[in-house]
Amino acid sequence: MIDRLISYFAPETALKRAVARKKMDAINTGYSHHGASGTKKSMIGWSHSAGSPDDDITLNLDVLRPRARDLYMGNPIACGALKTDKTNVVGSGLKLNPQIDADFLGLSADQADEWEKNVSREFALWAENKDCDAARMLNFYQLQQLAFLSALMSGDVFALLPVIPRKNNIYDLRVQLVEADRVCNPYNVLSDDKVLAGIEVGDYGEPVAYHIAKYHPLSLLNQKANTWTKVQAFGTRTGRRNVIHLLEMERPGHRRGNPMLSPVIEALKQLGRYSEAELMAAVISGLFTVAITSESPEGPDIGEDHLPGIVSGTSVEDDVRNDIKLGNGTMIELAPGEKIEPINPGRPNALFDPFVTSILRQIGAALEIPMELLVKHFTASYSASRAALLEAWKFFRRQRDWLSSDFNQPIYEEWLSEAVAKGRVKAPGFFNDLAVRKAYCNAEWNGPTAGQLDPVKEANASKIKVQEGFSTRQRETAELTGGDWNQNYRQRVREERMMREGGLVTVEMAAPQQMNNEVKGGEED
């Protein structure tokens, strides 16, 4: 209408407007007609904003952390998701399996095996002792569980590596876990862009120092004045790592971790409210809810004698008088003119389970935990259940690699440095050549296995992979049972010897198996 009006009084101006509109249409192409559209009705009401990683994540942590922790403490699905993740990734703790580069170090297979066994033995002296914890509360494997759960719940967790000599201890390295809230700006003051959320960064965005509060900033028990300690990320003289920051990065320049439940906080809270409402409705329905109607203008007489569970003569507050509570098999005496009208809330709701299942699928997709594993409910076929477990274990293995590389391995390397310096472990050239040090520090961290839906099929598959050279006995043993093939081999040798010495296995019984193996070997030749 405006264009027609302008064209009537000023044709040249109308022509310019038409040309400008055509140019704008040529510029606004591609996503401007789809996801970036500002004219489609489906997109007009979209409220969105863009910010830096610290704007979007770090500045919102004061709200995200308490909400995520509250869900963990009071929401069954949220609590189950984090515990399921911890149980499958860490279990009872990831165990050290040294894997030194024997070829580079010029060691024979036997020498490498002996070195690895000695290191495993020495590491157990430190890791299985609660003195490895600065607080003397947990051993190293329990520290892994706590650090991982805290990182999931709060977004990140910190570990200091102080050297604290203690009696009856060979090693002095300690691990001190620090909850995310304690790393914050002193007095919650934002001084400059170099220090945010307690982390001071350098010119390239690398952390150079951490500001750690002596007391938890949210503590209600401690009323003392808080103080902050500035801890350098690395030692200025030796370059030794002083602080481990366990977090998963989401965006470049991301300074603090994001709680795992952040994307599903709203869905979990609303689902919790809905579940509570349905549960309450079902409880009330089970108690046969009724309403008392009265023809008296004063309304129903709700006196002490009418309240279930109230003994005659007992004093009752006014607010309790007006709160009638129903119970199993409760009989309520009615006054003249009063009658009971039943209330049918229509519970249990037949559509409750399908609706909740649909929401749980969305939550599971966001958390990378299949719905079946999230609620521990396997009713599908073998193939479908196995596919769900395989998909989940892609996520669990990735998180295990993250925990191993960012938490376990740095601590192990610090411990190994102390062990070599004290002469408990022989490692020539460890402190002189970084390549030699790396060769000595190579290790794997084994944890709980995926389990088997059909153990026979899984065992046969592992057997074929070993026979075809796709895998090794050591790896398959770790995958199937979480054990160590070398230890199994030595134990089996002892067991077989004992069986023969005890007469439970004779030469005649063992001969057919040996002959069978020889025949198979001849066929392969």
Steps between C-alpha positions, in 0.01 A plus 500: 500500500785736590685417176188562291444830674861611445495390135194719441659819637876428443564235235880546508513442876277194465738362234799544731315321779419209268863472384626508862254228596621279213861551611413403857330185370818414309713551814269308735542151363581157638433469871329839508197323354526212747675479836606865498166632379354797682175512304361148536226478762668194652821702555370842601444405865841338538680671789875451461826675573866439430797545729852384565563160665544674835182704445292196415648252748729641767274791602204261537673243720375659822152384395583184305706335775241525783222382269703205372590399858139537612387269220767246600375508859127488427431377146525123441578529128772763549658308786483176303657657190807626686543181700460285190768705327735472798444126546571415136789741446686469830341213691719416797786696343711487185798270555850578377647283224851628410583470130853631455659538155750215538637530145585868541655437843701204374340249740418139430146371545595330827671814631201714408262254666708500817518882504122530456430251778730689736335834418152352551612366837650833607200699377268279705694597813397859439162468324339248737592704806266778616806708582520584128203727572599826663190467719579132578142401414526313168747287309592588142224288344236660721644842415436419134134427573454821699684717249299361208163537675584852615599600146170366365293667769676838524654527154860468613722413795856588598779293649809640669816290518673599823805320640423403861741265682326258735621228733498142375464621142755448224357764268417863582274591206140579605181579312273774634161533328347847490130548419417734215347775720824557692679617186356848463596865484608642838196657668310425177643815342561508125827694484590452132450260212814309597338356814154350467338230715824468693719417198767742384602462137796618297526670163404184314212408728704239686444468877789645696354505852198388702343699785377250761286597800601355835138430593206405282333829394151351547564344840240573768707342778814704456464861608868591480632760262602331177844533348631408156826337396648556157646172372717506189389251237860386450809534713707800394832316545424140405188536286333237720122485475347636821130484412294255297181646354259223399238629257360426156539783252197604295625816328841660434587738780275311740643572847274297733312175463127463441296256715401189307130557579493860370327427165225296669445691825161633394382167359605313815338754731171503311499121476563481874208730571274299272606173664436642847155622396409161352633321807299720734187454289547122508549504878185708552309273263615199700364659817154540339477877511162647598354845552263583786205716393261663741163670478589709805590865423799471736648224285611154615581460866868403501565463868758305691273199515480496120877506439645154429786407728415769759424375849199660667604780732829570321572865418504567129626816328262696282691432180488126570124515564443610143734233358323166476745216437378172367650166598458133423160382624429830679141553620376857538188578697269741320282764657127525421442634149846397373567243230800359315568562130771272352781660298652298218839641393527243221827349616716314419534685170531252213692758291756574771756238399500570121539874562782458752675253271488752216658771716764258631603421142572868444690530828701188420588636157635821652702312764619233251352229722234284329162504670519127574822547694382824657208328675656148508205359307589250226192357331603519134658225293858382539612700197330821615634471855849426373486798263400724792788372714752537217387858441526578871848350522626731227417781741639319806830421327541860389445621854738237634768623260432855620531407867812291433682766300399806705502359854658156542794534262632837631485370857671174399780692328553713811512186714740326259730803510516472878554122482791543258649787702492286815657203324199273549463467122796477263454714190829619344469832317156574651587858600737572211295427190129575456467221243645249745271627771198461269604143417510412870170673577287320241211324672146376456219541751262206515155522652166318507399311189187540292364164613344241274138440410601161360834391652545210255466723194726764650769244592492341154528843338805581713654164413461567128647851532809359671539217248470737204741750651238773543570519872719355775433272794595783736251742347218248473550394862474862610191555283315186611586475869710803587782264599863464399595220260856469636369449852240255369773307317719467807202400711388241246847345493487458876146364490577246226808383687295455817231311307756255365678461831168434673402238245200697377649522150697204366728477201236288323238771552732771372621297198184528285499878536869518414446271198207712387714813515776326300250391233367854469854631473577248222188599308598865519852415375 
